[in-house]
mmCIF file of C-alpha atoms in Angstrom:
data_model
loop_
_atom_site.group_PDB
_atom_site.id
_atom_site.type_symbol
_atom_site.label_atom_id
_atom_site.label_comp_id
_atom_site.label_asym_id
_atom_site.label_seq_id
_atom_site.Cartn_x
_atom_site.Cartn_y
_atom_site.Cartn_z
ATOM 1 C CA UNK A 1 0.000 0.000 0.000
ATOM 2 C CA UNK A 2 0.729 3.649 -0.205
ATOM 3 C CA UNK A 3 2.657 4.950 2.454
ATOM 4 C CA UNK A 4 1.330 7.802 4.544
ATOM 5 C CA UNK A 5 1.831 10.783 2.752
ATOM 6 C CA UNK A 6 3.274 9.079 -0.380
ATOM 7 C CA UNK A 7 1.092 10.717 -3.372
ATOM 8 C CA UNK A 8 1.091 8.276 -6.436
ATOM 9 C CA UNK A 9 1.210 9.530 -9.660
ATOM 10 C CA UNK A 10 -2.632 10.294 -11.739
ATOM 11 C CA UNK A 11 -1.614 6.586 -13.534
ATOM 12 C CA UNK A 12 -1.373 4.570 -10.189
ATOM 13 C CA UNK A 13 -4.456 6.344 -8.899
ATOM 14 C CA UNK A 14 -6.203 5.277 -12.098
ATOM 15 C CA UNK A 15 -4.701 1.954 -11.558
ATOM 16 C CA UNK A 16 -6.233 1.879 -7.745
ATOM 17 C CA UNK A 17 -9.380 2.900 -9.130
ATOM 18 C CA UNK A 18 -9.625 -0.138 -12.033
ATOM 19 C CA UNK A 19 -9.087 -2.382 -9.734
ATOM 20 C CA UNK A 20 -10.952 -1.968 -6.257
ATOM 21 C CA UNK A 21 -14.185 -1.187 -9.998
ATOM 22 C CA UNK A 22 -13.242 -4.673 -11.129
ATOM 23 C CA UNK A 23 -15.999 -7.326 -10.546
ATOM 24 C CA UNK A 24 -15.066 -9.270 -7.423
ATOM 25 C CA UNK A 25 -12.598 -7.382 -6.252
ATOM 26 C CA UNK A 26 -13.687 -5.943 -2.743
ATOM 27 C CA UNK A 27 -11.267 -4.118 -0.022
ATOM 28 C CA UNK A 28 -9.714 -6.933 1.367
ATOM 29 C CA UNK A 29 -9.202 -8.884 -1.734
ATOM 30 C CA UNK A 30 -8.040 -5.221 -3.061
ATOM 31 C CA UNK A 31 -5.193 -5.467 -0.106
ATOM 32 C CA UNK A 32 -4.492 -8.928 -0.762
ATOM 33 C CA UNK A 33 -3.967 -8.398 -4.698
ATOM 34 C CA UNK A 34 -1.597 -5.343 -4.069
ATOM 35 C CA UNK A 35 0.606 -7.310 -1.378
ATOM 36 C CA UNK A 36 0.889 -10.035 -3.453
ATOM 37 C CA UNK A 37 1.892 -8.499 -6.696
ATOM 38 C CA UNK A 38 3.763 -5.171 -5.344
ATOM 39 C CA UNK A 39 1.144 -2.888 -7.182
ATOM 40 C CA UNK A 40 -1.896 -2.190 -8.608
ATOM 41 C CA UNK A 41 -0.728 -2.236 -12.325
ATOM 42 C CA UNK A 42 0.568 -5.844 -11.616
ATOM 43 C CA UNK A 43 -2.204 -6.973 -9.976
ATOM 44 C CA UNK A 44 -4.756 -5.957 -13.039
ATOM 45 C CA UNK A 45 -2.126 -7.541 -14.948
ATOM 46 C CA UNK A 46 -2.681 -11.258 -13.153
ATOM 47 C CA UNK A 47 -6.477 -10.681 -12.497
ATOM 48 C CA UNK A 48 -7.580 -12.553 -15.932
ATOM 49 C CA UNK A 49 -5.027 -15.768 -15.503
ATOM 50 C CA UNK A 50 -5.783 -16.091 -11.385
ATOM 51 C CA UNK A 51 -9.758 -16.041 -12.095
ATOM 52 C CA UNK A 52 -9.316 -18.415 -14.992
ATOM 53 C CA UNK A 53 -7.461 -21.106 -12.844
ATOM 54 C CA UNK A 54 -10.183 -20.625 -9.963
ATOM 55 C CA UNK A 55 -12.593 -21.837 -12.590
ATOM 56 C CA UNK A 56 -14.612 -18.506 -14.427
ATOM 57 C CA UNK A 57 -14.410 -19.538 -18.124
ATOM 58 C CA UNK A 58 -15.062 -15.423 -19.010
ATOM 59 C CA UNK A 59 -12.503 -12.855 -17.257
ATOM 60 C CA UNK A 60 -13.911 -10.923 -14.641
ATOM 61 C CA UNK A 61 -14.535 -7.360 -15.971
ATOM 62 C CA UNK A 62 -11.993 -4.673 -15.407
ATOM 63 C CA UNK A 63 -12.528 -1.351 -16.261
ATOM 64 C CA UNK A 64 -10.543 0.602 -18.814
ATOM 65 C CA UNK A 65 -8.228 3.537 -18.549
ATOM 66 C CA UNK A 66 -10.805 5.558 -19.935
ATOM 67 C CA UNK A 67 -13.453 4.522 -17.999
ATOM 68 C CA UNK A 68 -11.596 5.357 -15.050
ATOM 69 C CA UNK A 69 -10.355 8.563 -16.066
ATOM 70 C CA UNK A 70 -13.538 9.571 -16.906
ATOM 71 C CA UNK A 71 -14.717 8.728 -13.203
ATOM 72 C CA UNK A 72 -11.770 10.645 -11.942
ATOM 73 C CA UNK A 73 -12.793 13.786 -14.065
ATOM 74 C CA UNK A 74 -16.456 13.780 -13.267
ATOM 75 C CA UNK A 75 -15.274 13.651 -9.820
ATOM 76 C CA UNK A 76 -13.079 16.576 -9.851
ATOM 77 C CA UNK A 77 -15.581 18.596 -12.231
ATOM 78 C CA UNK A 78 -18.268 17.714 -8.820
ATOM 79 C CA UNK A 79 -15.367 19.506 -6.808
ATOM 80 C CA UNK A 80 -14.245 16.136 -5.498
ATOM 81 C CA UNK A 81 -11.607 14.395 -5.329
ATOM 82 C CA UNK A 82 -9.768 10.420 -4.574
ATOM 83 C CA UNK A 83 -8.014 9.955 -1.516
ATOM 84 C CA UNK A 84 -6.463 6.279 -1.604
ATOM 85 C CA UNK A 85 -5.559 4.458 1.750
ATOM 86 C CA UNK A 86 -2.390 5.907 1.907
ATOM 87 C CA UNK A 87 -2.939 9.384 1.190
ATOM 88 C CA UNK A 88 -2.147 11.667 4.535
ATOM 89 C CA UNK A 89 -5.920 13.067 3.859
ATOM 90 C CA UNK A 90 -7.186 9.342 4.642
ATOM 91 C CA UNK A 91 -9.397 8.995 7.908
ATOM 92 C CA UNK A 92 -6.531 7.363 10.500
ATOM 93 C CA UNK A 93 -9.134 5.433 12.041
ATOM 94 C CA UNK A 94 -10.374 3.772 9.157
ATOM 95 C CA UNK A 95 -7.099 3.203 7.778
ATOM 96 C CA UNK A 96 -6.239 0.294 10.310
ATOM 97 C CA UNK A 97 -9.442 -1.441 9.224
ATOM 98 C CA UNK A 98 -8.812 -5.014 7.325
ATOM 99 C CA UNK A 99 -11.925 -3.834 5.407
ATOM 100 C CA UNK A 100 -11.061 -0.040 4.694
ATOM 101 C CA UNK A 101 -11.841 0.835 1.518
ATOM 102 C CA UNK A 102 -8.570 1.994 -0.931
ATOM 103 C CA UNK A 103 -10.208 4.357 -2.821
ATOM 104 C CA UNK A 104 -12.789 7.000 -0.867
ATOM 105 C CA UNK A 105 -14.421 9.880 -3.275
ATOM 106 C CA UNK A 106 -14.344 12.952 -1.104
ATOM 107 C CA UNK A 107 -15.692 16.237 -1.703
ATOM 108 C CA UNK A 108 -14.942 18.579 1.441
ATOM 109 C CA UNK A 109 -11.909 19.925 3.631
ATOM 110 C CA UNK A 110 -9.050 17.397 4.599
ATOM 111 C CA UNK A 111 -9.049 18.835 8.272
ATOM 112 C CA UNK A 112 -12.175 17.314 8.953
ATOM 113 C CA UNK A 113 -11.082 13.751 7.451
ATOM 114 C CA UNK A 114 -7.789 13.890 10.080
ATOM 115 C CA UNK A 115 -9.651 15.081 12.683
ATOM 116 C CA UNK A 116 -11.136 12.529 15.931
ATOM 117 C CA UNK A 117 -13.968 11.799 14.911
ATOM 118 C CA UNK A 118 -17.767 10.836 16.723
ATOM 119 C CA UNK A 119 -20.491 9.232 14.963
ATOM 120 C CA UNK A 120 -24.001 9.827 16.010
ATOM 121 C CA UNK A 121 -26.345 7.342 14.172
ATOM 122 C CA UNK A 122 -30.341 7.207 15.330
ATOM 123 C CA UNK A 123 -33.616 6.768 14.184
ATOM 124 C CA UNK A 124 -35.225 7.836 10.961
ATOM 125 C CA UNK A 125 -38.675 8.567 12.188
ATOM 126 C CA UNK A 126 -36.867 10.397 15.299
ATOM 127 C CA UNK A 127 -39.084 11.628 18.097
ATOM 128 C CA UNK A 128 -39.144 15.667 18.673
ATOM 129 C CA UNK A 129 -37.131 15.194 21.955
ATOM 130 C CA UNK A 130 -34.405 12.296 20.284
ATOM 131 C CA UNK A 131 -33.557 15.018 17.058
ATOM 132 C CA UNK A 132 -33.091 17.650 20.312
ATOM 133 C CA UNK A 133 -31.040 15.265 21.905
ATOM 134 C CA UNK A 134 -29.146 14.850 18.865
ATOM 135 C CA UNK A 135 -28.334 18.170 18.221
ATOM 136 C CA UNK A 136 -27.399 19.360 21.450
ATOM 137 C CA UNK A 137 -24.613 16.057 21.861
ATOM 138 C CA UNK A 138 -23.675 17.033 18.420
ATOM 139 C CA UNK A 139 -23.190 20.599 18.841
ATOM 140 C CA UNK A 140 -21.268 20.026 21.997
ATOM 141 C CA UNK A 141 -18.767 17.287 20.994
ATOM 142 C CA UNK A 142 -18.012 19.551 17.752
ATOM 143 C CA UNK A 143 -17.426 22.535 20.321
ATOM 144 C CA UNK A 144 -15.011 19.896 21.804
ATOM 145 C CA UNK A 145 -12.874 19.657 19.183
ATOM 146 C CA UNK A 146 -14.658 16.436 17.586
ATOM 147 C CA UNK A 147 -16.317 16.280 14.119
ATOM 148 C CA UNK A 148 -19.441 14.593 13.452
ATOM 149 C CA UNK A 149 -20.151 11.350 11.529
ATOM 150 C CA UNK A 150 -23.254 10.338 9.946
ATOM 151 C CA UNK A 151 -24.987 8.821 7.467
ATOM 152 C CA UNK A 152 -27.261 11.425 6.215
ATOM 153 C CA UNK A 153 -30.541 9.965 6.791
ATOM 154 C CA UNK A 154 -33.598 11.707 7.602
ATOM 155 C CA UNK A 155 -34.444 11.927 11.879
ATOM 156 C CA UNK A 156 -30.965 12.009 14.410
ATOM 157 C CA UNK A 157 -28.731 11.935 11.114
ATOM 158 C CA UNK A 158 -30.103 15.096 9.949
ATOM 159 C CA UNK A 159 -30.064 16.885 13.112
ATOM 160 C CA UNK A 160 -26.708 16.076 14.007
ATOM 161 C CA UNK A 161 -25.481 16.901 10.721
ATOM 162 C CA UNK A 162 -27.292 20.167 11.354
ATOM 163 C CA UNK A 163 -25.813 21.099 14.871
ATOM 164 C CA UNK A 164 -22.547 20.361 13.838
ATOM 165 C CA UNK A 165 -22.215 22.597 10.217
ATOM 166 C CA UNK A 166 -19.958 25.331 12.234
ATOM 167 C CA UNK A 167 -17.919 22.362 13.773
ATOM 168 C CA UNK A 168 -17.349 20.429 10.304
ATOM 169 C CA UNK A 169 -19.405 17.447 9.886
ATOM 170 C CA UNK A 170 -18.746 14.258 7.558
ATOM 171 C CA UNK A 171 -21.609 12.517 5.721
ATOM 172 C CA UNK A 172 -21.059 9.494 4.223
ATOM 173 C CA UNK A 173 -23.057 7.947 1.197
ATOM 174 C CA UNK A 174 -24.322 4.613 0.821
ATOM 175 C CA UNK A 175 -24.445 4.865 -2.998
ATOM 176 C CA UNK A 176 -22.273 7.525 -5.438
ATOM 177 C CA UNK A 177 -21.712 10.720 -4.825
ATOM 178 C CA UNK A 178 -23.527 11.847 -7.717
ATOM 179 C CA UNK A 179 -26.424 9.845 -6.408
ATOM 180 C CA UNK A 180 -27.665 12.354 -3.453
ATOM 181 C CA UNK A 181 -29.679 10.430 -1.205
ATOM 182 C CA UNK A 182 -32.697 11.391 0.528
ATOM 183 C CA UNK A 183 -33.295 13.677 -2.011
ATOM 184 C CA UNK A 184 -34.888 16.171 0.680
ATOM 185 C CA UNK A 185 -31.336 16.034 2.332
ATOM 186 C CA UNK A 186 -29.667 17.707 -1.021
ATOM 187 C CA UNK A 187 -29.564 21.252 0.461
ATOM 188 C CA UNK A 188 -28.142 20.135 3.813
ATOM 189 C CA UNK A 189 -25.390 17.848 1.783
ATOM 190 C CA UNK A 190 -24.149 20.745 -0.104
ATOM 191 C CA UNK A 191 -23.865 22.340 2.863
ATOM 192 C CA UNK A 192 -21.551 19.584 4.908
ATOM 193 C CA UNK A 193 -19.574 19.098 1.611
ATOM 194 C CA UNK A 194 -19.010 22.996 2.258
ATOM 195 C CA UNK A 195 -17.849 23.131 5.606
ATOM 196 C CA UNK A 196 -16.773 19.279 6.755
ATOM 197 C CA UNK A 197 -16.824 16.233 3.915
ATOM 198 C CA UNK A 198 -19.128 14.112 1.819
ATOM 199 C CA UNK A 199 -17.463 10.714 1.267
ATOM 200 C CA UNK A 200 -18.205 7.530 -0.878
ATOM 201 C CA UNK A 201 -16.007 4.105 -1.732
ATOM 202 C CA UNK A 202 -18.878 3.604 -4.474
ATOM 203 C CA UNK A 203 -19.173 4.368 -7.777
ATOM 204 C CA UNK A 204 -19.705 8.018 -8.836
ATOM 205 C CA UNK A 205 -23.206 6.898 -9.879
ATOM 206 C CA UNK A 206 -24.177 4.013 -7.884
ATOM 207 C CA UNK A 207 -27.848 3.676 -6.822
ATOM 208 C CA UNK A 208 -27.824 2.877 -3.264
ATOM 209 C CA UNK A 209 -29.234 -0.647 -2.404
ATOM 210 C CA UNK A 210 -30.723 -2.177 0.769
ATOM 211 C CA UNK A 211 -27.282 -4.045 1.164
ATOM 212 C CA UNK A 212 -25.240 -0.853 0.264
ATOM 213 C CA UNK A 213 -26.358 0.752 3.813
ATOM 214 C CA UNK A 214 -24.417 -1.242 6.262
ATOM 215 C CA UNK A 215 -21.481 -1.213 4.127
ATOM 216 C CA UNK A 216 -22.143 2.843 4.637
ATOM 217 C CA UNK A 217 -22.422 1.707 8.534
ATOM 218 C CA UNK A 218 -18.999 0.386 8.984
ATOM 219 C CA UNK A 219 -17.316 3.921 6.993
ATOM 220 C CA UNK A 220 -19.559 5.894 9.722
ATOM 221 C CA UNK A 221 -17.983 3.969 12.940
ATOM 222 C CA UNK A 222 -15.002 3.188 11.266
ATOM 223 C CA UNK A 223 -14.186 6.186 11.056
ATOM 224 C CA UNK A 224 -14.994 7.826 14.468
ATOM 225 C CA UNK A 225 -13.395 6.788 17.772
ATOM 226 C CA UNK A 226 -16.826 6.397 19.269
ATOM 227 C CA UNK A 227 -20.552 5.715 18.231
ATOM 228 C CA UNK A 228 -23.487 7.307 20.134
ATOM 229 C CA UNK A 229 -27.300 5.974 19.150
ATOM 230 C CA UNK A 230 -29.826 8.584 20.156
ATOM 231 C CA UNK A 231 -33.033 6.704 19.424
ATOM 232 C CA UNK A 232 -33.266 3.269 17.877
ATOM 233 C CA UNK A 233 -36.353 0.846 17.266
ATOM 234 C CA UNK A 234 -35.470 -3.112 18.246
ATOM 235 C CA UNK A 235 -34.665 -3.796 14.482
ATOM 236 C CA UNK A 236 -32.741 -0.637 13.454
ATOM 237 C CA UNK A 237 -29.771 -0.101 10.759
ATOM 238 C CA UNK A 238 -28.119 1.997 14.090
ATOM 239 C CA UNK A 239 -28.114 -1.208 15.776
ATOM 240 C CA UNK A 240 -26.040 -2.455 12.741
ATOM 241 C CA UNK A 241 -23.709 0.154 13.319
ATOM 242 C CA UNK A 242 -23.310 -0.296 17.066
ATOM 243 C CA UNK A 243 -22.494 -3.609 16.134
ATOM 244 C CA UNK A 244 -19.965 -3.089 13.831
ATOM 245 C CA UNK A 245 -18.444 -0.334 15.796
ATOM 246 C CA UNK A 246 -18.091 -2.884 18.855
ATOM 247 C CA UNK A 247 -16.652 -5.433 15.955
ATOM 248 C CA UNK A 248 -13.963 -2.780 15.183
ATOM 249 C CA UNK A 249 -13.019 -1.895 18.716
ATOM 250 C CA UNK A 250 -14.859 1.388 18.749
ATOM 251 C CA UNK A 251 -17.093 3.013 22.059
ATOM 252 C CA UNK A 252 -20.281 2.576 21.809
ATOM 253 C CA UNK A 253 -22.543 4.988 23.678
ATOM 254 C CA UNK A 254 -26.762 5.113 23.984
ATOM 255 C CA UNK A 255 -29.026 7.745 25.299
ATOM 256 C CA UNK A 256 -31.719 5.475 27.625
ATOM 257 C CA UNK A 257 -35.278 6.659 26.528
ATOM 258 C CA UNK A 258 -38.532 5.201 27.836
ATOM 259 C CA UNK A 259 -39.632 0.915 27.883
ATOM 260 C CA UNK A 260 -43.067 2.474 26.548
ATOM 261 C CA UNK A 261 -41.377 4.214 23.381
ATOM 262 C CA UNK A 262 -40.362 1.565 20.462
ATOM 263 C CA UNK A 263 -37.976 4.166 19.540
ATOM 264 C CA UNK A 264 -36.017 3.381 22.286
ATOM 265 C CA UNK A 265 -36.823 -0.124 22.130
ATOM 266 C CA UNK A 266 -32.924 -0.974 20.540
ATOM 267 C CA UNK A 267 -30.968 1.897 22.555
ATOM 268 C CA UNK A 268 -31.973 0.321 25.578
ATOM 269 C CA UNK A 269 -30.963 -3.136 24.643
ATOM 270 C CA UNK A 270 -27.885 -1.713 23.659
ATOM 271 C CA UNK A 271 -27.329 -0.458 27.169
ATOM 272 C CA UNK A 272 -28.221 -3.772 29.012
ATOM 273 C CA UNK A 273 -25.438 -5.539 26.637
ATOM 274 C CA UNK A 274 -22.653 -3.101 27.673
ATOM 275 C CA UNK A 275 -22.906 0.126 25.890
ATOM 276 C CA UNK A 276 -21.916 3.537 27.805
ATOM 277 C CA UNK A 277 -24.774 5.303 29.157
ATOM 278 C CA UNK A 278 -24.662 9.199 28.270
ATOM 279 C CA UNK A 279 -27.079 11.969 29.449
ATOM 280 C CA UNK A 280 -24.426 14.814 28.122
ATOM 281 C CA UNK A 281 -21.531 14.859 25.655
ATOM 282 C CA UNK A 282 -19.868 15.415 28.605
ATOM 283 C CA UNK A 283 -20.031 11.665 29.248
ATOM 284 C CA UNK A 284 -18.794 10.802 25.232
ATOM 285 C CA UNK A 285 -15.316 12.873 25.983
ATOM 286 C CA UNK A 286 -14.590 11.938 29.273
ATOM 287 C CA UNK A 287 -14.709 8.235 27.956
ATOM 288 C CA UNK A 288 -12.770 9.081 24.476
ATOM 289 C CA UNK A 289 -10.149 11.607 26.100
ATOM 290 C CA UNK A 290 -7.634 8.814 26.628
ATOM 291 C CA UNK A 291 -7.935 7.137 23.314
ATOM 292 C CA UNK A 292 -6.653 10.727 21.826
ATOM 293 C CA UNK A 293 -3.326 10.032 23.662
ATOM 294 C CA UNK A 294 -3.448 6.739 22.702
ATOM 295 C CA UNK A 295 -1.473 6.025 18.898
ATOM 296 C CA UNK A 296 -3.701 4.080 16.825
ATOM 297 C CA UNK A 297 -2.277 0.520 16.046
ATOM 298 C CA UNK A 298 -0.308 -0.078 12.959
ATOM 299 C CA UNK A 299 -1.733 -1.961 9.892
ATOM 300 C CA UNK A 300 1.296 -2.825 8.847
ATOM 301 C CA UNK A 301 0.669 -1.895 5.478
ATOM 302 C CA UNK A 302 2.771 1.619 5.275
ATOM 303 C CA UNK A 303 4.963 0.537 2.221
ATOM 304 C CA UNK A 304 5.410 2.575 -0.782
ATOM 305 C CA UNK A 305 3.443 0.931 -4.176
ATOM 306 C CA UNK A 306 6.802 -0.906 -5.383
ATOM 307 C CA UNK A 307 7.425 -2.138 -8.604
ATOM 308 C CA UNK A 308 5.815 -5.936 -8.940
ATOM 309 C CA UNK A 309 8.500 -8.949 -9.302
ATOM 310 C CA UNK A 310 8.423 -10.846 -12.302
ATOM 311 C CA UNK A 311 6.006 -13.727 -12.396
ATOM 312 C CA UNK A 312 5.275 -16.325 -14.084
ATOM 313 C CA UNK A 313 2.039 -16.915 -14.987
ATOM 314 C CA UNK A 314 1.655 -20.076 -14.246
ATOM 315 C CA UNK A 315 3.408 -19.743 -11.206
ATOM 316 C CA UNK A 316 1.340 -21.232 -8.133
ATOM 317 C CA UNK A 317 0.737 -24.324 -5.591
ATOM 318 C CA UNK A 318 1.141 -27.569 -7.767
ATOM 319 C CA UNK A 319 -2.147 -29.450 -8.174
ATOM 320 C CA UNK A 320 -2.174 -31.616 -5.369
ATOM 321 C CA UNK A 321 -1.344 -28.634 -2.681
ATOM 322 C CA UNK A 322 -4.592 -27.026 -4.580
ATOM 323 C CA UNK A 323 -6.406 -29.841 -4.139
ATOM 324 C CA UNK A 324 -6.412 -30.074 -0.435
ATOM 325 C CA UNK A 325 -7.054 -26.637 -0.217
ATOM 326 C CA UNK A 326 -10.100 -26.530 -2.342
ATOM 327 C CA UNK A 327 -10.983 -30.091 -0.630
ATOM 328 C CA UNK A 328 -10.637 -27.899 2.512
ATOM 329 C CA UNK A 329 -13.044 -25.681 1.804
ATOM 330 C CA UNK A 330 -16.705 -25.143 2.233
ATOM 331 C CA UNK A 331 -19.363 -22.703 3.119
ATOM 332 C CA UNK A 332 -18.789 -22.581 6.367
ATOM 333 C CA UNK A 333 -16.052 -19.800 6.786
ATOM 334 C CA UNK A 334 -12.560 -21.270 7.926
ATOM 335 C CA UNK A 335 -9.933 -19.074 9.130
ATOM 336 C CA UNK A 336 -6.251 -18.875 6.897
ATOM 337 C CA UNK A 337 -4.040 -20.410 9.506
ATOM 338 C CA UNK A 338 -6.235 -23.277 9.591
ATOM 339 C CA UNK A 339 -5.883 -23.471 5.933
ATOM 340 C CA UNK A 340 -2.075 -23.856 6.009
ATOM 341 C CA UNK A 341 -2.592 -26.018 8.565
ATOM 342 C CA UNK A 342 -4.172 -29.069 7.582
ATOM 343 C CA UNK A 343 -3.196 -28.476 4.348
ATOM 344 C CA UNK A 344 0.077 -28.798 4.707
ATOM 345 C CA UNK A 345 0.848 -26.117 2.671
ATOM 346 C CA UNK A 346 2.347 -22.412 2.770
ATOM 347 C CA UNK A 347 0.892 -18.676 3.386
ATOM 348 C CA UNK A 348 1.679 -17.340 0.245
ATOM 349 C CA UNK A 349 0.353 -20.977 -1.459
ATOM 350 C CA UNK A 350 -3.158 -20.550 0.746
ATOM 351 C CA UNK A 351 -3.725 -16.622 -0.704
ATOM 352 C CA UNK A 352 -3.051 -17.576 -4.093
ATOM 353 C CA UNK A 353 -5.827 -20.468 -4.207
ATOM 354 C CA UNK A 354 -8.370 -18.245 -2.311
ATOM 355 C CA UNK A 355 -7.714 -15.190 -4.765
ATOM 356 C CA UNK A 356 -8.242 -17.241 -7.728
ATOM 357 C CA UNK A 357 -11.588 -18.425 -6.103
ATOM 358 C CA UNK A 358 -12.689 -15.280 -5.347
ATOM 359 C CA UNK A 359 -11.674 -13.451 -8.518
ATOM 360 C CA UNK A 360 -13.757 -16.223 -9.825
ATOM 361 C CA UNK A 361 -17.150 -15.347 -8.040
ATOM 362 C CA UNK A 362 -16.805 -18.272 -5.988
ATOM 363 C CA UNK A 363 -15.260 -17.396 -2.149
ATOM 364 C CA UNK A 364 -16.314 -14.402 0.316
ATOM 365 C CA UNK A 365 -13.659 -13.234 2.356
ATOM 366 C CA UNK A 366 -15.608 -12.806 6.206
ATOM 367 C CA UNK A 367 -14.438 -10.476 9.187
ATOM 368 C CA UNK A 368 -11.607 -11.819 10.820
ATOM 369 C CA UNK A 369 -9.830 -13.362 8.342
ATOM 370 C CA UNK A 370 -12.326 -16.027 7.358
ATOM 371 C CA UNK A 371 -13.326 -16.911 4.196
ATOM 372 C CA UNK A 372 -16.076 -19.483 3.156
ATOM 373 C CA UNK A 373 -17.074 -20.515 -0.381
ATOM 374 C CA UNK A 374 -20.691 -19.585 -1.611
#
């Protein structure tokens, strides 16, 4: 990967972009691809042999030069721009993420993408008191020094993107940027892309799906240090974001509401399975003043984009080290070191096998290194 700081040339950005656009190619495969092959431009290079020995008869579809450049100029014609994993503009908490995405499109001020970060997530049909609530936490913790994550969404997202405009606020898009979504929310986005950040790892114009939203969820708390749900029914997409922020090792704060309130129904379950009870943002910085002190934990992945080694390309395990790999596999998800384990075989020798599989539609990498075939 890039290393902090390290801008690549426009021809190794267009290179990032191809491939985290190329069918089956998703962050961590994306990480995987780059480590293996020393670059992006190598990796593109080995995509079409690798998915042809994990058994796709038709290459997996890789966009061109062109099609990328045009992204890239539609982007910075929107007043955006790409800031790859590397990049010093790139969100430090969501860089140590095994999942961060390597490409974010980012209209908005690099302060507010380096700054600490809080999300506040809540309900979308937000009682009059919960979108007070909201604001008030939000306009404190950005008079703290903290800028405010959220998705966007209609109810607590709105209000706390509200509070916090003075502060610089990030939103964060579940489909392209040029795909605004709600629609009512246009003003207020032009508005946080003027003082804090929109930000997307989609397509430019990507139509936001049902699946598409928690994938925005884990951007929103992986990039904050802490998570606070205002108001949450019992089957809520905040609830998804808790859980992903507890996943990734972030806080996770809830404002208790009333048992005779549904809205409150999923806050207060939160708070009986460990969450932080607030009542001020007080309460938030007190518990997230000693994670500022604290350096976040390397990735590991800080290397310069290196020219790729020659390779062969049929270069790989032989067939009977890819048999007991494949024999070794199944949909139920298996961790790598198990893998090389039982079947007898290497690191390098495991990753090659999987990312043929996967390039070929045919393995989902899993959190915590697990991947299982579907």
């Amino acid at each position: 990967m890039t290393g902090s700081g390290t801008r690549l040339s426009r021809a190794q950005r267009l290179d990032w972009l191809r491939l985290i656009r190329t069918e089956n190619v998703g962050p961590r495969t994306f990480r995987v691809l780059v480590n293996q092959f020393g670059g992006a431009a190598a990796a593109l290079d080995a995509l079409p042999h690798l998915a042809r020995r994990g058994g796709r008869l038709v290459p997996p579809r890789i966009p061109s030069i062109d099609e990328a450049g045009q992204e890239l100029d539609t982007l910075e014609r929107l007043g955006g721009r790409l800031v790859l994993l590397g990049d010093a503009a790139y969100p430090p908490a969501l860089r140590v993420l095994d999942d961060a995405p390597p490409v974010l499109s980012v209209r908005g001020l690099d302060a507010v993408l380096t700054a600490p970060k809080v999300a506040i997530v809540g309900a979308r049909n937000a009682s009059a008191a919960g979108r007070t609530l909201a604001a008030r936490f939000a306009r404190d913790l950005a008079a703290a020094g903290f800028v405010v994550v959220s998705g966007l969404a209609r109810g607590i997202d709105t209000a706390a993107h509200e509070a916090s405009l003075t502060g610089g606020t990030i939103g964060v898009f579940a489909g392209g940027l040029a795909r605004p979504y709600p629609a009512e929310n246009i003003p207020l986005i032009e508005q946080v892309a003027a003082s804090g950040a929109v930000v997307s790892e989609m397509p430019l114009a990507w139509e936001a799906r049902a699946r598409d939203f928690p994938r925005r969820n884990r951007l929103v708390s992986g990039m904050a240090l802490g998570v606070l749900v205002v108001e949450a029914a019992e089957r809520s997409g905040s609830l998804i974001t808790a859980r992903l922020a507890a996943e990734q090792g972030r806080e996770v704060f809830a404002i208790p509401g009333s048992p005779l309130d549904p809205r409150a129904g999923g806050t207060n379950r939160l708070l009986k399975s460990g969450a932080t009870l607030v009542t001020g943002a007080e309460d938030v910085i007190e518990a997230l003043r000693p994670l500022l002190e604290r350096p976040l934990p390397d990735d590991g992945e800080g290397r310069v984009e290196a020219p790729a080694p020659p390779r062969e390309g049929g270069a790989g395990p032989d067939d009977s080290v890819r048999a007991r790999i494949l024999e070794l596999l199944s949909p139920v998800p298996t961790s790598l070191d198990d893998l090389v384990r039982l079947a007898g075989a290497s690191a390098a020798e495991v990753q090659v096998v999987l990312l043929e599989l996967e390039l070929a539609g045919r393995l989902e990498r899993q959190r915590g290194g697990l991947v299982a075939l579907i």
